[in-house]
Amino acid sequence: MTTDLRAKCAIAGLGQTRMGKNFDHPNAMGFAIEAIELALEDAGLSREDLDGLLVNPGVTWMENAMASFSLQQAMGLTDLTLTATMNLGGATAGAMIMHATQAIAAGMANVVACVFADAPLRPPSPEKGKAAGGSAAAYGFARGLNAYYGQFGVNAAYAFVAQRHMHLYGTRQEHLGAIAVAERDWANLNPAAQFYDAPMTMADYNAARWVVEPFHLYDCCLVSNGGLAVIVTSAERAKSLKHPPVYILGMGQGHPGGDPMDTLVSGAPLAKKTAFKMAGIELGDIDFAELYDCYTFTVLVTLEDYGFCKKGEGGPFVEGGRIGPKGSLPVNTGGGQLSSFYMWGMTPVAEAVVQMRGEAAARQVPRHDIGLVSGNGGILSTHSTLVLGANP
Amino acid sequence: MASVGRPIPAVTPDMAGFFEGARRGQLMVEKCDHCGALRFPAHDLCAKCLGRGATWVPVSGRGEIYSFNIMHQVYHPAFAAEVPYAVIVVKLEEGPKMISNLVGIKPHEIRIGMPVEVTFERGGEDLMIPKFRPRAR
């Protein structure tokens, strides 16, 4: 049984707080509320119009299993007909938009806010003279034997996968560097990016300290305080709102299971199959791609897995600035999570909306009819694909 | 001793057989009582057959480097004097993978595919903990 959801719904509002060392709110909840207010205003809607609320809590409030209810109470929303706290890691943003679309198409909700917020950074402390908290160690990823062996954090786990890719396919450090440099070039065209006005060459990339080999500092995503929300509604309703609708043409998920070290493949092939079929597109129809980039390496694998190049050829593919501002395939056009801000899967979603509307100013890509948005969680464990369109 | 101050793992009931084996100088993995699949670390049930119940069994202690990283960032004070240090993934001859450390070699000399064998070091007051060292092929 299938129901055609192609272009049934659209993203009608985008709300983005200031990103990075932003201490406007004492916790993530405050950033979530601000982002939703901004998204409603952007759409030309009010709180009373909302009947759906989907929440992806970031690291600092992840343990609040009923975060969506807490948020509903905190912002005085009444009589919702859809809500959920969702977590597929970096694939959550895409999954929330899918859930909203399904519910709206089924008549279960009309206007759904999907929000991510986090506040891992603390204001500078006068006693210590430096920011407190926010380290990966505080997230408690390491226990037992792994801690004894010194295996801490997600960086270290991703490094294992990247190392095997380098071994099997001859991927080199400069290939990862080419992705970091391309995204930085994009960020320098984006005033909202944390690394705006901070150019980086390959030499700068190589000179940066190692975090965990094969990852330099600039292979790893930023840490950001902030909130990001989108408003999803029916395509019909979206047409009457303030901005041109960003149509949701295709949606898919893929969660391969098993050990990513064995396959070096993400969930993208599986998610792409469903999403491209729904959208009725092929890879060549994609004008630009906003790919989940917790690490440079994630972008490399994702490019391979969507078929932009063959498996193992992601390294040579990104050489020569191909994915940068002057390249033939624009990727992560706002600077991505490596150089703009780290809002999990909402970072690529937000940039796609800006590009699709033609509001990206200095970084606007020339063709923006069809955009690809990927989300990725865990260690290549979960994956979401959205195909967005400027036209239904 | 290099390991002074490292966070000592708790001997949880599900991992007790692993540490008992280590004390005898044997590297142990869990074997599913139903389908015989080997696994590490301990799990309540078998991901292959969903059977409950498993027995710790000794393995050869031989394997090869499946992957590795070289840690530069200090996440725990015990490692401040050790960075950069390598963490390895060993693929055992019997199949399961283990995260560990490799002794007797500099981090930047480690290569994927390198043959290794288990060795044990004292961890804390009363535990023996497996690490690996290079072996001839």
Tab-separated table of N, CA and C in Angstrom, chain A residues 135-138 143-168 209-215 217 259 261-263, chain B residues 3 6-10 15 18-19 40 65-73 75-76 79 84-89 97 99-101 108 112-113 121-124 129-131:
chain	number	residue	atom	x	y	z
A	135	SER	N	32.706	19.652	27.492
A	135	SER	CA	33.666	18.719	26.894
A	135	SER	C	32.994	17.390	26.577
A	136	ALA	N	33.531	16.710	25.601
A	136	ALA	CA	32.952	15.428	25.200
A	136	ALA	C	32.986	14.437	26.361
A	137	ALA	N	33.999	14.552	27.220
A	137	ALA	CA	34.113	13.622	28.336
A	137	ALA	C	32.880	13.707	29.230
A	138	ALA	N	32.319	14.915	29.334
A	138	ALA	CA	31.162	15.117	30.199
A	138	ALA	C	29.940	14.381	29.675
A	143	ARG	N	32.971	4.006	29.137
A	143	ARG	CA	32.834	3.260	30.376
A	143	ARG	C	33.676	1.995	30.256
A	144	GLY	N	33.876	1.371	31.406
A	144	GLY	CA	34.461	0.034	31.429
A	144	GLY	C	35.797	-0.065	30.728
A	145	LEU	N	35.950	-1.126	29.965
A	145	LEU	CA	37.232	-1.400	29.333
A	145	LEU	C	37.651	-0.296	28.370
A	146	ASN	N	36.711	0.269	27.641
A	146	ASN	CA	37.087	1.309	26.685
A	146	ASN	C	37.796	2.464	27.380
A	147	ALA	N	37.293	2.844	28.534
A	147	ALA	CA	37.929	3.950	29.267
A	147	ALA	C	39.340	3.546	29.707
A	148	TYR	N	39.506	2.303	30.107
A	148	TYR	CA	40.838	1.823	30.515
A	148	TYR	C	41.816	1.932	29.341
A	149	TYR	N	41.342	1.614	28.151
A	149	TYR	CA	42.216	1.662	26.974
A	149	TYR	C	42.355	3.082	26.408
A	150	GLY	N	41.589	4.019	26.976
A	150	GLY	CA	41.694	5.403	26.515
A	150	GLY	C	40.853	5.703	25.297
A	151	GLN	N	39.821	4.904	25.083
A	151	GLN	CA	38.928	5.129	23.940
A	151	GLN	C	37.750	5.971	24.414
A	152	PHE	N	37.810	7.267	24.130
A	152	PHE	CA	36.798	8.196	24.614
A	152	PHE	C	36.123	8.904	23.447
A	153	GLY	N	34.819	8.973	23.503
A	153	GLY	CA	34.084	9.887	22.637
A	153	GLY	C	33.834	9.370	21.237
A	154	VAL	N	32.976	10.127	20.551
A	154	VAL	CA	32.564	9.758	19.195
A	154	VAL	C	33.704	9.984	18.198
A	155	ASN	N	34.503	11.030	18.433
A	155	ASN	CA	35.630	11.300	17.523
A	155	ASN	C	36.466	10.035	17.329
A	156	ALA	N	36.761	9.377	18.461
A	156	ALA	CA	37.660	8.222	18.442
A	156	ALA	C	37.027	7.039	17.706
A	157	ALA	N	35.715	6.891	17.843
A	157	ALA	CA	35.032	5.781	17.180
A	157	ALA	C	34.950	6.013	15.667
A	158	TYR	N	34.652	7.261	15.283
A	158	TYR	CA	34.620	7.584	13.852
A	158	TYR	C	36.003	7.432	13.225
A	159	ALA	N	37.025	7.717	14.021
A	159	ALA	CA	38.399	7.623	13.509
A	159	ALA	C	38.721	6.195	13.060
A	160	PHE	N	38.208	5.216	13.790
A	160	PHE	CA	38.418	3.809	13.380
A	160	PHE	C	37.875	3.570	11.966
A	161	VAL	N	36.683	4.099	11.717
A	161	VAL	CA	36.031	3.862	10.421
A	161	VAL	C	36.807	4.584	9.312
A	162	ALA	N	37.191	5.820	9.592
A	162	ALA	CA	37.940	6.599	8.602
A	162	ALA	C	39.282	5.931	8.281
A	163	GLN	N	39.919	5.407	9.323
A	163	GLN	CA	41.226	4.759	9.132
A	163	GLN	C	41.112	3.555	8.185
A	164	ARG	N	40.033	2.801	8.326
A	164	ARG	CA	39.841	1.653	7.422
A	164	ARG	C	39.571	2.099	5.995
A	165	HIS	N	38.821	3.189	5.864
A	165	HIS	CA	38.572	3.715	4.521
A	165	HIS	C	39.890	4.112	3.856
A	166	MET	N	40.748	4.750	4.636
A	166	MET	CA	42.042	5.182	4.098
A	166	MET	C	42.877	3.968	3.695
A	167	HIS	N	42.802	2.936	4.525
A	167	HIS	CA	43.580	1.709	4.264
A	167	HIS	C	43.076	0.990	3.012
A	168	LEU	N	41.765	0.835	2.908
A	168	LEU	CA	41.212	0.028	1.817
A	168	LEU	C	41.200	0.762	0.483
A	209	ARG	N	46.008	21.346	15.226
A	209	ARG	CA	46.341	20.215	16.103
A	209	ARG	C	45.492	18.993	15.759
A	210	TRP	N	46.042	17.835	16.062
A	210	TRP	CA	45.283	16.604	15.951
A	210	TRP	C	44.304	16.510	17.114
A	211	VAL	N	43.135	15.991	16.861
A	211	VAL	CA	42.225	15.593	17.938
A	211	VAL	C	42.442	14.100	18.171
A	212	VAL	N	42.164	13.329	17.135
A	212	VAL	CA	42.486	11.907	17.149
A	212	VAL	C	42.759	11.525	15.699
A	213	GLU	N	43.961	11.076	15.432
A	213	GLU	CA	44.304	10.735	14.049
A	213	GLU	C	43.382	9.628	13.550
A	214	PRO	N	42.857	9.788	12.327
A	214	PRO	CA	43.233	10.739	11.275
A	214	PRO	C	42.441	12.049	11.250
A	215	PHE	N	41.943	12.528	12.382
A	215	PHE	CA	41.172	13.774	12.386
A	215	PHE	C	41.938	14.923	13.018
A	217	LEU	N	41.801	19.043	14.018
A	217	LEU	CA	40.755	19.859	14.641
A	217	LEU	C	39.642	20.188	13.648
A	259	ASP	N	28.175	-3.442	11.932
A	259	ASP	CA	29.372	-2.675	12.272
A	259	ASP	C	29.827	-1.867	11.056
A	261	MET	N	32.429	-0.429	10.459
A	261	MET	CA	33.820	-0.700	10.063
A	261	MET	C	33.900	-1.803	9.011
A	262	ASP	N	32.896	-2.687	9.014
A	262	ASP	CA	32.911	-3.805	8.064
A	262	ASP	C	32.515	-3.370	6.657
A	263	THR	N	31.602	-2.408	6.569
A	263	THR	CA	31.035	-2.062	5.263
A	263	THR	C	31.526	-0.722	4.742
B	3	SER	N	49.996	2.254	33.316
B	3	SER	CA	48.559	2.267	33.459
B	3	SER	C	48.085	2.893	34.775
B	6	ARG	N	44.670	4.858	35.387
B	6	ARG	CA	43.635	4.645	34.377
B	6	ARG	C	42.335	4.234	35.059
B	7	PRO	N	41.194	4.642	34.472
B	7	PRO	CA	39.917	4.239	35.071
B	7	PRO	C	39.758	2.728	35.011
B	8	ILE	N	39.708	2.094	36.169
B	8	ILE	CA	39.662	0.628	36.254
B	8	ILE	C	38.222	0.164	36.013
B	9	PRO	N	38.039	-0.772	35.098
B	9	PRO	CA	36.674	-1.219	34.811
B	9	PRO	C	36.058	-1.955	35.998
B	10	ALA	N	34.783	-1.737	36.210
B	10	ALA	CA	34.055	-2.491	37.233
B	10	ALA	C	33.846	-3.910	36.702
B	15	MET	N	30.408	-9.606	32.943
B	15	MET	CA	31.782	-9.657	32.430
B	15	MET	C	32.722	-10.447	33.355
B	18	PHE	N	35.045	-13.004	31.843
B	18	PHE	CA	36.140	-12.411	31.062
B	18	PHE	C	37.343	-12.138	31.963
B	19	PHE	N	37.055	-11.546	33.121
B	19	PHE	CA	38.164	-11.188	34.017
B	19	PHE	C	38.731	-12.413	34.735
B	40	PHE	N	31.695	-10.421	21.592
B	40	PHE	CA	32.363	-9.623	22.616
B	40	PHE	C	32.019	-8.179	22.370
B	65	ILE	N	45.331	-6.378	13.390
B	65	ILE	CA	44.817	-5.021	13.556
B	65	ILE	C	43.759	-4.766	12.489
B	66	TYR	N	42.543	-4.460	12.934
B	66	TYR	CA	41.446	-4.195	12.003
B	66	TYR	C	41.345	-2.699	11.737
B	67	SER	N	41.539	-1.926	12.793
B	67	SER	CA	41.669	-0.481	12.638
B	67	SER	C	42.335	0.079	13.885
B	68	PHE	N	42.633	1.365	13.865
B	68	PHE	CA	43.248	2.009	15.034
B	68	PHE	C	43.057	3.507	14.917
B	69	ASN	N	43.266	4.181	16.029
B	69	ASN	CA	43.333	5.640	15.987
B	69	ASN	C	44.520	6.063	16.844
B	70	ILE	N	44.856	7.337	16.763
B	70	ILE	CA	45.917	7.852	17.629
B	70	ILE	C	45.358	9.064	18.361
B	71	MET	N	45.176	8.890	19.652
B	71	MET	CA	44.521	9.906	20.472
B	71	MET	C	45.507	11.000	20.871
B	72	HIS	N	45.119	12.228	20.614
B	72	HIS	CA	45.928	13.373	21.028
B	72	HIS	C	45.233	14.183	22.109
B	73	GLN	N	43.915	14.174	22.077
B	73	GLN	CA	43.168	14.941	23.057
B	73	GLN	C	43.099	14.154	24.371
B	75	TYR	N	41.147	13.179	27.467
B	75	TYR	CA	39.780	13.151	27.996
B	75	TYR	C	39.760	12.756	29.467
B	76	HIS	N	40.847	12.188	29.948
B	76	HIS	CA	40.933	11.713	31.328
B	76	HIS	C	42.368	11.989	31.787
B	79	PHE	N	45.656	9.968	31.126
B	79	PHE	CA	46.282	9.847	29.811
B	79	PHE	C	47.103	11.079	29.421
B	84	PRO	N	50.664	11.368	22.387
B	84	PRO	CA	49.677	10.604	21.625
B	84	PRO	C	49.818	9.099	21.859
B	85	TYR	N	48.683	8.431	22.058
B	85	TYR	CA	48.683	6.981	22.237
B	85	TYR	C	47.673	6.382	21.276
B	86	ALA	N	47.875	5.128	20.940
B	86	ALA	CA	46.976	4.481	19.969
B	86	ALA	C	45.961	3.599	20.675
B	87	VAL	N	44.764	3.577	20.141
B	87	VAL	CA	43.761	2.582	20.520
B	87	VAL	C	43.520	1.732	19.282
B	88	ILE	N	43.485	0.428	19.490
B	88	ILE	CA	43.376	-0.479	18.338
B	88	ILE	C	42.061	-1.257	18.365
B	89	VAL	N	41.649	-1.696	17.195
B	89	VAL	CA	40.589	-2.702	17.081
B	89	VAL	C	41.268	-3.962	16.554
B	97	LYS	N	35.603	-8.830	17.399
B	97	LYS	CA	36.554	-7.717	17.460
B	97	LYS	C	36.664	-7.242	18.899
B	99	ILE	N	38.344	-3.863	21.241
B	99	ILE	CA	39.096	-2.608	21.384
B	99	ILE	C	40.173	-2.841	22.435
B	100	SER	N	41.376	-2.328	22.187
B	100	SER	CA	42.467	-2.563	23.139
B	100	SER	C	43.613	-1.586	22.873
B	101	ASN	N	44.751	-1.878	23.455
B	101	ASN	CA	45.983	-1.138	23.173
B	101	ASN	C	47.030	-2.127	22.670
B	108	HIS	N	52.796	5.425	15.618
B	108	HIS	CA	52.823	5.689	14.184
B	108	HIS	C	53.399	4.537	13.358
B	112	ILE	N	47.166	-1.343	9.707
B	112	ILE	CA	46.050	-2.286	9.583
B	112	ILE	C	46.570	-3.578	8.957
B	113	GLY	N	46.117	-4.705	9.496
B	113	GLY	CA	46.555	-6.004	8.984
B	113	GLY	C	47.705	-6.614	9.756
B	121	GLU	N	48.301	-7.299	31.437
B	121	GLU	CA	48.955	-6.423	32.408
B	121	GLU	C	48.035	-6.252	33.600
B	122	ARG	N	48.660	-5.916	34.724
B	122	ARG	CA	47.877	-5.709	35.925
B	122	ARG	C	47.167	-4.363	35.836
B	123	GLY	N	45.875	-4.372	36.134
B	123	GLY	CA	45.106	-3.129	36.153
B	123	GLY	C	44.502	-2.956	37.525
B	124	GLY	N	44.847	-1.865	38.192
B	124	GLY	CA	44.352	-1.667	39.541
B	124	GLY	C	44.992	-2.680	40.483
B	129	ILE	N	44.341	-7.346	32.774
B	129	ILE	CA	43.626	-6.787	31.627
B	129	ILE	C	44.397	-7.098	30.343
B	130	PRO	N	43.687	-7.622	29.334
B	130	PRO	CA	44.381	-7.979	28.100
B	130	PRO	C	44.762	-6.748	27.271
B	131	LYS	N	45.966	-6.795	26.735
B	131	LYS	CA	46.388	-5.871	25.690
B	131	LYS	C	46.975	-6.756	24.586
